[in-house]
Amino acid sequence: MDEERSPLRQLNEKPVCKEPAEKSALSRLPVPTVKRPLPGKEQSAGQSNLRQPANKRLLDQSDDKAPPNKRKMVSASVVGFKPRPPVMSQRPAVNPVHKTSAATVAGGPSRAAMKKPVAATLKPVAPSGGTTSRRPGWDLKGKMGDMQMKVSSYQEQVRNTKTQNRELKEEAERAQRELENLREEHSALLNKMSDMQSKVTSYQEQVQTISQENQGLRERGERAQRELEGLTLEHSALLNKMRAYEMENQELSSLKRTLEMDLSRERALSAQRLQEVRELTQSNAEQTDKLHQGEMERRALHNTLLELKGNIRVFCRVRPLLDGVQQQSSFEIQPQDKTIVLVKTEESHIGKEKELHKYPFKFDHVFPPQCSQQQVFSEISLLVQSALDGYNVCSFAYGQTGSGKTYTMEGPDVLAGEEMGMIPRAVQQIFQAACRLREQGWEYQFTASFLEIYNETIRDLLVSNKTPKKMDYEIKRASPTADIRVTNLKYIPVSSEEEVLGLIKLAKQNRSTARTQINDVSSRSHSVFQLRIEGKNSARDVSCNSILSLVDLAGSERVQKSQSTGDRLKEMKSINASLTNLGLVFSALASKDGFVPYRNSKLTYLLQDCLGGNSKTLMFVNISPEIESFNESLNSLRFASKVNECVIGTATANRK
Ligand code: ADP
Ligand code: MG
């Protein structure tokens, strides 16, 4: 390239002044006349020289009317579209060069005018040629003159050619410089183009990014469109809902208005009711006061009633004949269930005549064999109520073995239903009454104990282990004002009927276990169930406490002394002693003796508080209906009637 450029540079060194140079060249040089005789040489030597002005002219012609800055842009765009080596790019301009040069020649002095000097210079030649044929051979002078003319013409021609050649060279140099400029322009344009290309690339990238973004946006748009559709649907659903709510709201508003009216009515009514409630509360308090007073009065009256009935009362109960035993009964019971008459036919003292002996006994009540447990209990329930009112209550079952003492006091083994005995029924009544009295402000606490006295020895029936330790049970009063208690004995706090029934079951089991181990001692021992009752009415600052004692005494049968030996005799003596002592205590109480032999037996000592003037006593005398039990029945009834004759002093409730 450098080699190629070097001549061009030489050309470019000449100051560029296209138009004037060309014009001067054209004006001074009759190009066509020179070109025509040497077309091949001129073409190779001054190819670019001739071409450049032609090109230039073309550019100039196209640029004539355009402003100078636009001229560059046009050439740049031409070069930019076809980047070729500068020589190659100029080749197609060869033909136009001829044309242009022709045109230029045409534009310049006319061909004829141009040819004239040549023709004029050649003219002397032509005559030589022509004259050769025309001059005679001998006209050497003429020929010489022709030749000289020819030579001078050729010399003139050479001079012209040289001048033309110099001018062409200068033209070529200018063209070369122009080319160099164009090349620079071209390379600048190339740079610009590459810039533009990189810009285009970056624009393309940008376009791509934008189109991607556009795609994303379109997708988002589609999504948004879909969401919008969904939201539109939702919106319309919500609108419907809102309309429904509005309707509901209207309904509710009207309902609210109605309710508000109702409410104001109710408020007025409520205020009225409140006033009424206040009045009622006041009257209720008055009523409660009255009720309490009534309750206290009832207790007093109840006590008076029992006092009138007697603080010691005796009931006689005859058990039915047991299954399979068919006998003539040994007794009669008079109407009104108050008197029992034992009847026995005995031989008269005088002879063979038989005498009918009748032994009448009057008691507070006589229960015939067909009487149910419930009927018996209804007669003692008043006493049980007294226990809650603060009176000590003691109930005994007296009679020979098998007369129905245990049946009466506890019932058969099943501690529920119709056959429940007095103990479970009393417990039931006490808990039910305590529950009712709670409404009046009474709170009760209960403690249960169950023991057995055999041969003047105490045994705790509430010990749950099967082989209980030998304990020392001592009857004691902890202080002069304290109630009598048994040391080491279990006093179990109870709060429900079921708990007490559980204890009675345990006691029954303990008694039956003892029966299998050491003969049947149950009939020869006294069993004592005690329920301590402590009641408190904090609001009224009243309290009361009492003991309900239910005693199943040992069999009262008397055994012939001659038949009794050893332990049996000891037992018999013990039982006799305690039962006799019980009678003596009653007698002493009735006769108001200063001394009451409580301490003579464990039983009376234990029940001391329940047998005094401060207690209510009930004795069941149980009778077996069989004829062979006649004597024992007679003895029992005699003992009971003695007790019945006792009038114990007026009882007072243990109240504080
Ligand atoms: P005790 O305790 O006086 O020795 P029991 O109470 O053991 O006598 O009674 C002896 C038997 O007579 C038992 O089988 C008992 O079920 C039955 N018996 C007692 N009294 C009645 C009665 N009122 N009705 C039905 N059976 C009774
Ligand atoms: Mg018994």
XYZ file of C-alpha atoms and ligand atoms in Angstrom:
684
model
C 0.000 0.000 0.000
C 2.800 2.367 0.953
C 4.490 1.719 -2.364
C 1.238 2.382 -4.067
C 0.690 5.440 -2.001
C 4.078 6.967 -2.465
C 3.483 8.286 -5.930
C 0.084 9.454 -4.826
C 1.706 11.323 -2.014
C 3.936 13.028 -4.463
C 0.885 14.054 -6.304
C -0.826 15.227 -3.153
C 2.094 17.460 -2.302
C 0.813 19.832 -4.929
C -1.791 22.242 -3.438
C -5.285 21.091 -4.157
C -7.236 23.480 -6.193
C -9.315 21.214 -8.336
C -11.329 23.461 -10.454
C -8.681 25.956 -11.391
C -6.058 23.241 -12.032
C -8.368 21.297 -14.271
C -9.439 24.401 -16.039
C -5.878 25.517 -16.511
C -4.929 22.030 -17.726
C -7.829 22.035 -20.080
C -7.250 25.504 -21.206
C -3.597 24.968 -21.944
C -3.615 21.395 -23.074
C -5.341 20.093 -26.210
C -5.839 16.689 -24.536
C -7.689 14.830 -27.263
C -5.108 15.564 -29.854
C -2.386 14.135 -27.699
C -4.475 11.264 -26.378
C -5.537 9.939 -29.687
C -2.178 9.174 -31.206
C -1.051 7.420 -27.852
C -4.020 5.908 -26.259
C -2.251 2.862 -24.757
C 0.660 4.823 -23.270
C -1.414 7.612 -21.887
C -3.791 5.149 -20.363
C -1.119 3.391 -18.432
C 0.846 6.458 -17.457
C -1.829 8.938 -16.666
C -4.685 6.562 -15.883
C -5.272 7.911 -12.471
C -4.470 11.443 -13.579
C -7.116 11.371 -16.160
C -9.498 9.504 -13.999
C -9.245 11.624 -10.948
C -10.375 14.824 -12.524
C -13.191 12.912 -14.164
C -14.202 11.508 -10.824
C -13.743 14.809 -9.231
C -15.808 16.372 -11.936
C -18.508 13.786 -11.349
C -18.438 14.469 -7.664
C -18.230 18.153 -8.285
C -21.089 17.952 -10.713
C -23.206 16.119 -8.181
C -21.994 18.454 -5.531
C -22.242 21.627 -7.474
C -25.584 22.411 -6.058
C -25.023 20.755 -2.663
C -23.480 22.614 0.217
C -19.786 21.869 0.981
C -20.552 19.793 4.141
C -23.042 17.657 2.211
C -20.392 16.865 -0.387
C -18.453 14.882 2.150
C -21.467 12.948 3.345
C -22.236 11.812 -0.225
C -18.690 10.571 -0.872
C -18.658 8.941 2.585
C -21.808 7.061 1.852
C -20.415 5.863 -1.495
C -17.187 4.668 0.115
C -18.987 3.197 3.130
C -21.177 0.915 1.059
C -18.319 -0.475 -1.065
C -15.029 -0.445 0.830
C -12.478 -1.250 -1.940
C -8.964 -0.321 -2.587
C -8.965 3.152 -4.034
C -7.541 2.130 -7.450
C -10.175 -0.576 -7.961
C -12.923 1.817 -7.045
C -11.749 4.227 -9.672
C -11.696 1.672 -12.457
C -15.366 1.954 -13.451
C -14.719 5.639 -13.883
C -12.408 4.941 -16.820
C -15.023 5.169 -19.458
C -16.600 8.292 -18.126
C -13.127 9.768 -18.080
C -12.934 9.405 -21.800
C -16.364 10.725 -22.135
C -15.699 13.463 -19.693
C -12.402 14.284 -21.269
C -14.207 14.244 -24.537
C -16.841 16.375 -22.974
C -14.146 18.505 -21.480
C -12.507 18.771 -24.869
C -15.848 19.490 -26.346
C -16.341 22.080 -23.622
C -12.936 23.526 -24.409
C -11.682 24.700 -27.748
C -13.274 22.796 -30.658
C -11.608 19.754 -32.141
C -11.133 21.468 -35.326
C -9.476 24.327 -33.592
C -7.299 21.926 -31.612
C -6.343 20.020 -34.695
C -5.474 23.071 -36.553
C -1.945 23.569 -35.244
C -1.231 19.840 -35.689
C -2.555 19.938 -39.105
C -0.661 23.070 -39.613
C 2.546 21.498 -38.358
C 1.949 18.331 -40.226
C 1.046 20.023 -43.267
C 4.692 20.439 -44.316
C 5.123 16.651 -43.724
C 2.228 15.639 -45.777
C 3.599 17.525 -48.822
C 6.872 15.685 -48.266
C 5.106 12.408 -48.336
C 2.816 13.722 -50.826
C 5.498 15.761 -52.353
C 7.742 12.712 -52.400
C 5.455 11.433 -54.923
C 4.776 14.860 -56.079
C 8.368 16.363 -55.718
C 10.668 15.155 -58.217
C 13.476 12.992 -57.027
C 15.939 15.566 -57.614
C 14.248 18.170 -55.451
C 16.401 17.300 -52.564
C 16.223 20.747 -51.296
C 12.576 20.666 -51.284
C 12.598 17.289 -49.678
C 15.065 18.596 -47.124
C 12.844 21.507 -46.446
C 9.945 19.154 -46.005
C 11.973 17.009 -43.676
C 13.030 20.028 -41.674
C 9.461 21.119 -41.450
C 8.517 17.648 -40.332
C 11.289 17.643 -37.709
C 10.382 21.039 -36.415
C 6.777 19.911 -36.352
C 7.764 16.807 -34.409
C 9.925 18.876 -32.119
C 7.059 21.165 -31.552
C 4.925 18.129 -30.967
C 7.426 16.706 -28.457
C 7.576 20.019 -26.631
C 3.861 20.085 -26.481
C 3.800 16.511 -25.294
C 6.369 17.247 -22.616
C 4.460 20.235 -21.424
C 1.340 18.143 -21.478
C 3.150 15.388 -19.689
C 4.331 17.783 -16.967
C 0.917 19.112 -16.577
C -0.488 15.626 -16.457
C 2.055 14.747 -13.804
C 1.035 17.749 -11.811
C -2.550 16.700 -12.338
C -1.655 13.212 -11.213
C 0.049 14.588 -8.127
C -2.997 16.634 -7.311
C -5.158 13.626 -7.961
C -2.860 11.559 -5.729
C -3.201 14.117 -2.934
C -6.893 14.151 -3.454
C -6.900 10.396 -3.313
C -4.901 10.543 -0.120
C -7.424 12.945 1.278
C -10.172 10.715 0.137
C -8.396 7.742 1.706
C -8.077 9.594 4.953
C -11.637 10.612 4.594
C -12.385 7.017 3.760
C -10.546 5.696 6.809
C -12.236 8.334 8.950
C -15.456 7.232 7.439
C -14.487 3.616 8.061
C -13.799 4.466 11.694
C -17.017 6.317 11.815
C -18.685 3.362 10.207
C -17.198 0.946 12.721
C -18.363 3.328 15.418
C -21.682 3.390 13.753
C -21.610 -0.398 13.469
C -20.731 -0.791 17.118
C -23.449 1.707 17.816
C -25.743 -0.267 15.581
C -24.703 -3.455 17.374
C -25.334 -1.783 20.691
C -28.613 -0.449 19.320
C -29.400 -3.931 18.091
C -28.568 -5.300 21.521
C -30.631 -2.573 23.030
C -33.378 -3.373 20.580
C -33.064 -7.041 21.514
C -33.140 -6.203 25.212
C -36.017 -3.880 24.613
C -37.789 -6.526 22.559
C -37.159 -9.045 25.359
C -38.393 -6.505 27.844
C -41.227 -5.852 25.515
C -41.963 -9.585 25.424
C -41.796 -9.712 29.220
C -44.001 -6.682 29.416
C -46.356 -8.232 26.943
C -46.490 -11.417 29.030
C -46.946 -9.331 32.141
C -49.568 -7.425 30.301
C -51.287 -10.660 29.397
C -51.039 -11.840 32.942
C -52.273 -8.523 34.175
C -55.060 -8.786 31.650
C -55.985 -12.188 32.962
C -55.736 -10.939 36.532
C -57.803 -7.984 35.568
C -60.414 -10.304 34.119
C -60.358 -12.368 37.330
C -60.552 -9.213 39.394
C -63.346 -7.958 37.252
C -65.251 -11.150 37.909
C -64.416 -10.913 41.576
C -65.397 -7.305 41.561
C -68.760 -8.097 40.050
C -69.219 -10.939 42.575
C -68.277 -8.542 45.362
C -70.620 -5.985 43.951
C -73.406 -8.560 44.077
C -72.386 -9.482 47.573
C -72.267 -5.848 48.540
C -75.731 -5.356 47.163
C -76.898 -8.371 49.154
C -75.162 -6.952 52.238
C -76.725 -3.617 51.639
C -80.110 -5.239 51.500
C -79.262 -7.237 54.597
C -77.991 -4.108 56.208
C -81.231 -2.365 55.458
C -83.134 -5.277 56.941
C -80.833 -5.275 59.944
C -81.221 -1.555 60.331
C -84.953 -1.894 60.421
C -84.536 -4.843 62.782
C -82.189 -2.730 64.871
C -84.755 0.021 65.048
C -87.351 -2.502 66.125
C -84.956 -3.980 68.635
C -84.007 -0.571 69.941
C -87.631 0.154 70.513
C -87.985 -3.252 72.159
C -84.850 -2.531 74.156
C -86.108 0.772 75.431
C -89.347 -0.951 76.372
C -87.352 -3.748 77.995
C -85.189 -1.208 79.802
C -88.216 0.426 81.246
C -89.530 -2.994 82.140
C -86.148 -3.963 83.532
C -86.028 -0.884 85.730
C -89.445 -1.811 86.946
C -88.318 -5.402 87.489
C -85.182 -4.158 89.259
C -87.335 -2.233 91.621
C -89.430 -5.326 92.111
C -86.284 -7.404 92.651
C -85.080 -4.913 95.245
C -88.385 -5.156 96.996
C -88.310 -8.928 96.671
C -84.720 -9.090 97.939
C -85.751 -7.060 100.917
C -88.760 -9.209 101.478
C -86.582 -12.281 100.866
C -84.204 -11.163 103.595
C -87.167 -10.660 105.838
C -88.471 -14.076 104.819
C -85.049 -15.630 105.459
C -85.054 -14.061 108.881
C -88.507 -15.377 109.412
C -87.446 -18.755 108.033
C -84.531 -18.892 110.411
C -86.766 -17.913 113.265
C -89.249 -20.483 112.025
C -86.481 -23.099 111.889
C -85.456 -22.319 115.435
C -89.075 -22.375 116.530
C -89.555 -25.661 114.677
C -86.597 -27.133 116.514
C -87.987 -25.973 119.821
C -91.447 -27.285 119.016
C -89.961 -30.494 117.705
C -88.130 -30.911 120.940
C -91.258 -30.132 122.938
C -93.143 -32.713 120.928
C -90.503 -35.331 121.603
C -90.435 -34.357 125.217
C -94.154 -34.855 125.353
C -93.606 -38.219 123.741
C -90.877 -38.848 126.249
C -87.188 -38.426 125.922
C -86.802 -42.120 126.251
C -89.045 -44.039 124.035
C -89.447 -47.776 123.559
C -90.580 -49.472 120.360
C -91.373 -53.172 120.213
C -90.770 -55.017 116.968
C -91.823 -58.583 116.358
C -89.988 -60.290 113.552
C -91.909 -62.492 111.151
C -91.751 -66.267 111.351
C -88.808 -67.430 109.353
C -89.300 -69.536 106.211
C -90.584 -73.055 106.772
C -91.527 -72.489 110.410
C -95.276 -72.897 110.897
C -96.385 -72.311 114.436
C -99.094 -70.875 116.475
C -98.055 -67.395 117.380
C -97.240 -66.582 120.976
C -98.545 -63.054 121.028
C -101.337 -60.725 120.140
C -101.047 -57.163 119.154
C -103.811 -54.864 120.203
C -105.324 -52.265 117.899
C -103.541 -48.915 117.598
C -100.204 -50.738 117.670
C -99.355 -49.699 121.168
C -99.821 -52.871 123.190
C -98.452 -56.335 122.745
C -99.874 -59.221 124.732
C -97.826 -62.352 125.159
C -100.115 -65.295 125.372
C -99.296 -68.715 126.826
C -101.448 -71.616 127.719
C -100.198 -73.179 130.925
C -101.427 -75.961 133.092
C -103.261 -74.767 136.145
C -101.837 -75.270 139.514
C -104.905 -77.204 140.594
C -105.397 -79.828 138.017
C -105.542 -80.752 134.446
C -107.264 -77.634 133.210
C -105.291 -75.434 131.022
C -105.065 -71.783 131.766
C -104.468 -69.026 129.271
C -101.943 -66.553 130.532
C -101.686 -63.123 129.019
C -98.835 -60.688 129.587
C -99.664 -57.281 128.226
C -96.999 -54.652 127.587
C -97.537 -51.094 126.516
C -94.948 -49.259 124.478
C -94.665 -46.135 122.401
C -95.184 -48.265 119.364
C -95.465 -51.972 118.540
C -94.454 -53.070 115.053
C -96.130 -56.292 113.930
C -94.106 -58.834 111.857
C -95.355 -57.549 108.524
C -94.067 -54.023 109.178
C -91.482 -52.871 106.655
C -88.172 -51.186 107.451
C -89.559 -47.949 105.994
C -92.556 -48.003 108.357
C -90.265 -48.550 111.308
C -87.941 -45.761 110.218
C -90.777 -43.250 109.736
C -91.348 -43.518 113.484
C -87.738 -42.734 114.358
C -87.034 -40.143 111.676
C -88.174 -37.375 114.057
C -85.391 -38.410 116.394
C -82.865 -38.380 113.582
C -83.990 -34.838 112.750
C -83.310 -33.955 116.399
C -79.721 -35.073 115.937
C -79.317 -32.389 113.220
C -80.969 -29.846 115.488
C -78.218 -30.343 118.053
C -79.611 -33.092 120.325
C -77.738 -36.239 121.195
C -79.710 -39.192 119.996
C -79.148 -42.773 121.027
C -80.949 -45.799 119.699
C -80.563 -49.354 121.055
C -81.773 -52.674 119.745
C -82.412 -55.030 122.632
C -83.527 -58.683 122.412
C -82.466 -62.281 122.344
C -80.184 -63.579 119.612
C -82.106 -64.095 116.361
C -84.909 -61.716 117.275
C -83.992 -59.262 114.447
C -81.778 -56.645 116.177
C -79.119 -56.545 113.455
C -81.788 -56.715 110.754
C -83.487 -53.698 112.307
C -80.353 -51.626 112.841
C -78.343 -52.426 109.716
C -80.589 -54.476 107.492
C -79.538 -57.602 105.637
C -76.189 -57.713 103.912
C -77.456 -55.663 100.998
C -77.220 -52.069 102.169
C -79.715 -50.693 99.701
C -83.323 -50.900 98.704
C -86.368 -51.751 100.742
C -84.532 -53.708 103.424
C -82.098 -50.981 104.427
C -81.856 -50.786 108.190
C -82.126 -47.835 110.562
C -78.435 -46.866 110.416
C -78.216 -46.353 106.611
C -81.639 -44.714 106.557
C -80.694 -42.334 109.372
C -77.477 -41.439 107.543
C -79.430 -40.831 104.343
C -81.909 -38.567 106.115
C -79.170 -36.620 107.862
C -77.261 -35.896 104.647
C -80.416 -34.918 102.785
C -81.520 -32.607 105.610
C -78.014 -31.100 105.862
C -78.196 -30.360 102.134
C -81.539 -28.573 102.561
C -80.313 -26.628 105.588
C -77.305 -25.405 103.581
C -79.699 -23.077 101.750
C -80.383 -21.430 105.098
C -76.681 -20.937 105.707
C -75.960 -24.111 107.708
C -72.724 -25.956 107.052
C -72.289 -29.443 108.519
C -69.290 -31.650 109.194
C -69.656 -35.323 109.977
C -67.323 -37.834 111.627
C -68.100 -41.532 111.783
C -66.841 -44.275 114.109
C -67.845 -47.890 114.490
C -66.736 -50.149 117.351
C -67.581 -53.402 119.068
C -67.532 -54.213 122.800
C -66.957 -57.858 123.567
C -66.248 -59.011 127.104
C -65.633 -55.390 128.046
C -62.990 -55.075 125.349
C -63.212 -52.503 122.576
C -62.452 -53.417 118.929
C -62.370 -50.886 116.094
C -64.586 -52.082 113.240
C -63.206 -49.503 110.762
C -59.686 -50.915 110.640
C -59.222 -52.009 107.061
C -56.272 -54.443 107.333
C -57.219 -58.009 108.014
C -54.863 -58.636 110.943
C -55.128 -55.451 112.941
C -52.524 -54.617 115.557
C -53.608 -55.044 119.166
C -54.406 -51.518 120.176
C -55.272 -50.086 123.547
C -58.660 -48.528 123.320
C -59.460 -46.360 126.263
C -62.635 -44.397 126.836
C -61.664 -40.860 127.833
C -62.880 -37.335 128.127
C -60.015 -35.113 127.043
C -61.263 -32.161 129.093
C -64.304 -31.559 131.363
C -66.083 -29.809 128.498
C -64.909 -32.197 125.744
C -67.017 -35.101 124.632
C -66.128 -38.678 125.445
C -63.845 -40.349 122.935
C -62.001 -43.649 122.526
C -58.242 -43.389 122.210
C -56.746 -44.934 119.040
C -60.191 -45.371 117.560
C -60.721 -44.244 113.963
C -62.944 -41.200 113.683
C -63.391 -40.818 109.944
C -64.663 -37.532 108.453
C -67.431 -38.242 105.965
C -69.249 -35.974 103.559
C -71.657 -38.248 101.751
C -74.097 -41.023 102.345
C -72.055 -43.359 100.110
C -68.947 -42.910 102.238
C -70.867 -43.868 105.383
C -72.415 -46.885 103.683
C -68.876 -47.951 102.694
C -67.853 -47.764 106.357
C -70.907 -49.786 107.459
C -69.979 -52.463 104.895
C -66.423 -52.535 106.238
C -67.705 -52.890 109.795
C -70.016 -55.718 108.734
C -67.074 -57.505 107.076
C -64.921 -57.068 110.179
C -67.664 -58.486 112.379
C -68.232 -61.487 110.094
C -64.464 -62.175 109.881
C -64.334 -62.267 113.661
C -67.272 -64.632 113.710
C -65.419 -67.282 111.686
C -62.195 -66.884 113.673
C -63.454 -67.045 117.269
C -66.884 -68.588 117.351
C -69.813 -66.347 116.655
C -69.096 -63.471 118.934
C -71.201 -60.973 117.033
C -74.339 -61.957 118.888
C -72.470 -61.724 122.165
C -71.001 -58.287 121.559
C -72.410 -54.778 121.444
C -71.763 -52.830 118.234
C -71.824 -49.048 118.423
C -72.075 -46.800 115.354
C -71.576 -43.115 116.107
C -71.954 -40.122 113.812
C -70.713 -36.836 115.188
C -72.535 -33.886 113.690
C -71.147 -30.331 113.786
C -73.348 -27.643 112.291
C -72.551 -23.949 111.855
C -74.559 -21.016 110.563
C -71.910 -18.296 110.201
C -74.379 -15.675 108.989
C -76.439 -16.049 112.143
C -73.454 -16.926 114.316
C -75.131 -20.097 115.514
C -73.588 -23.528 115.788
C -74.650 -26.882 117.132
C -73.088 -30.276 117.605
C -74.474 -33.626 118.503
C -73.852 -37.369 118.390
C -76.106 -39.919 116.801
C -75.434 -43.331 118.361
C -76.988 -46.491 116.975
C -76.325 -49.574 119.110
C -76.884 -53.223 118.260
C -76.769 -54.850 121.725
C -75.541 -58.343 122.499
C -78.157 -61.080 122.718
C -80.105 -60.717 125.903
C -80.826 -64.408 126.335
C -80.062 -65.864 129.705
C -78.163 -69.069 129.798
C -78.568 -71.511 132.687
C -75.677 -70.935 135.052
C -75.186 -74.662 135.443
C -74.658 -74.966 131.653
C -72.136 -72.185 131.460
C -68.491 -72.695 132.098
C -65.223 -71.032 131.213
C -65.352 -68.346 128.499
C -69.045 -68.761 127.931
C -69.723 -68.053 131.577
C -67.425 -65.056 131.446
C -69.210 -63.808 128.338
C -72.549 -64.322 129.887
C -71.532 -62.497 133.006
C -70.147 -59.686 130.956
C -73.255 -59.342 128.827
C -75.527 -59.619 131.793
C -73.489 -57.073 133.655
C -73.512 -54.532 130.840
C -77.197 -54.959 130.051
C -78.115 -54.899 133.688
C -75.995 -51.836 134.139
C -77.757 -50.211 131.197
C -81.042 -50.805 133.025
C -79.549 -49.430 136.206
C -78.368 -46.300 134.423
C -81.868 -45.718 133.072
C -83.332 -46.275 136.540
C -80.875 -43.887 138.107
C -81.608 -41.281 135.456
C -85.332 -41.752 135.950
C -85.171 -41.512 139.703
C -82.812 -38.559 139.330
C -80.265 -40.178 141.565
C -77.219 -38.160 142.210
C -75.115 -41.063 141.122
C -75.527 -42.727 137.763
C -73.351 -45.851 137.404
C -72.081 -45.043 133.907
C -68.608 -46.308 134.573
C -69.756 -49.756 135.607
C -69.650 -50.922 132.021
C -67.782 -49.831 128.911
C -71.056 -49.435 127.046
C -72.686 -47.003 129.471
C -69.410 -45.157 129.980
C -69.034 -44.710 126.215
C -72.653 -43.565 125.846
C -72.622 -41.361 128.936
C -73.277 -38.148 126.972
C -76.064 -39.759 125.002
C -77.939 -41.193 127.993
C -78.140 -38.107 130.149
C -80.663 -35.393 130.451
C -79.268 -33.880 127.305
C -80.284 -36.685 124.989
C -83.099 -38.475 123.348
C -83.127 -42.244 123.683
C -84.939 -44.839 121.690
C -84.990 -48.517 122.499
C -86.128 -51.207 120.127
C -87.118 -54.363 121.855
C -87.003 -57.146 119.317
C -89.149 -60.193 119.788
C -88.988 -63.613 118.166
C -92.489 -64.864 117.400
C -91.808 -68.561 118.060
C -93.441 -70.222 121.055
C -90.098 -71.526 122.344
C -88.788 -67.974 122.565
C -91.637 -67.096 124.884
C -89.620 -66.798 128.078
C -86.902 -64.759 126.493
C -89.511 -62.529 124.881
C -91.169 -62.098 128.255
C -87.830 -61.131 129.835
C -87.043 -58.688 127.044
C -90.460 -57.056 127.300
C -90.125 -56.751 131.065
C -86.732 -55.058 130.713
C -88.070 -52.764 128.006
C -91.117 -51.775 129.966
C -88.871 -50.848 132.892
C -86.903 -48.616 130.585
C -90.135 -47.219 129.223
C -91.191 -46.230 132.678
C -88.136 -44.005 133.008
C -88.691 -40.350 132.400
C -85.429 -38.675 131.720
C -85.060 -34.977 132.356
C -85.789 -32.398 129.715
C -83.269 -32.407 126.916
C -81.515 -29.254 125.816
C -79.829 -28.825 122.521
C -76.053 -28.478 122.475
C -76.152 -24.976 120.990
C -73.805 -22.125 121.382
P -80.160 -60.788 115.872
O -79.284 -59.747 115.314
O -81.073 -60.256 116.866
O -79.423 -61.932 116.335
P -80.912 -61.031 113.145
O -81.155 -59.636 112.805
O -79.676 -61.656 112.772
O -81.093 -61.272 114.701
O -82.116 -61.839 112.545
C -82.180 -63.209 112.547
C -82.827 -63.650 111.249
O -84.126 -63.173 111.129
C -82.067 -63.121 110.087
O -82.021 -64.144 109.103
C -82.911 -61.985 109.613
O -82.814 -61.850 108.222
C -84.295 -62.404 109.972
N -85.163 -61.279 110.287
C -85.085 -60.555 111.391
N -86.033 -59.585 111.390
C -86.718 -59.720 110.252
C -87.812 -58.996 109.643
N -88.377 -57.958 110.195
N -88.223 -59.405 108.429
C -87.645 -60.410 107.826
N -86.627 -61.140 108.328
C -86.150 -60.802 109.545
Mg -77.324 -59.577 115.614
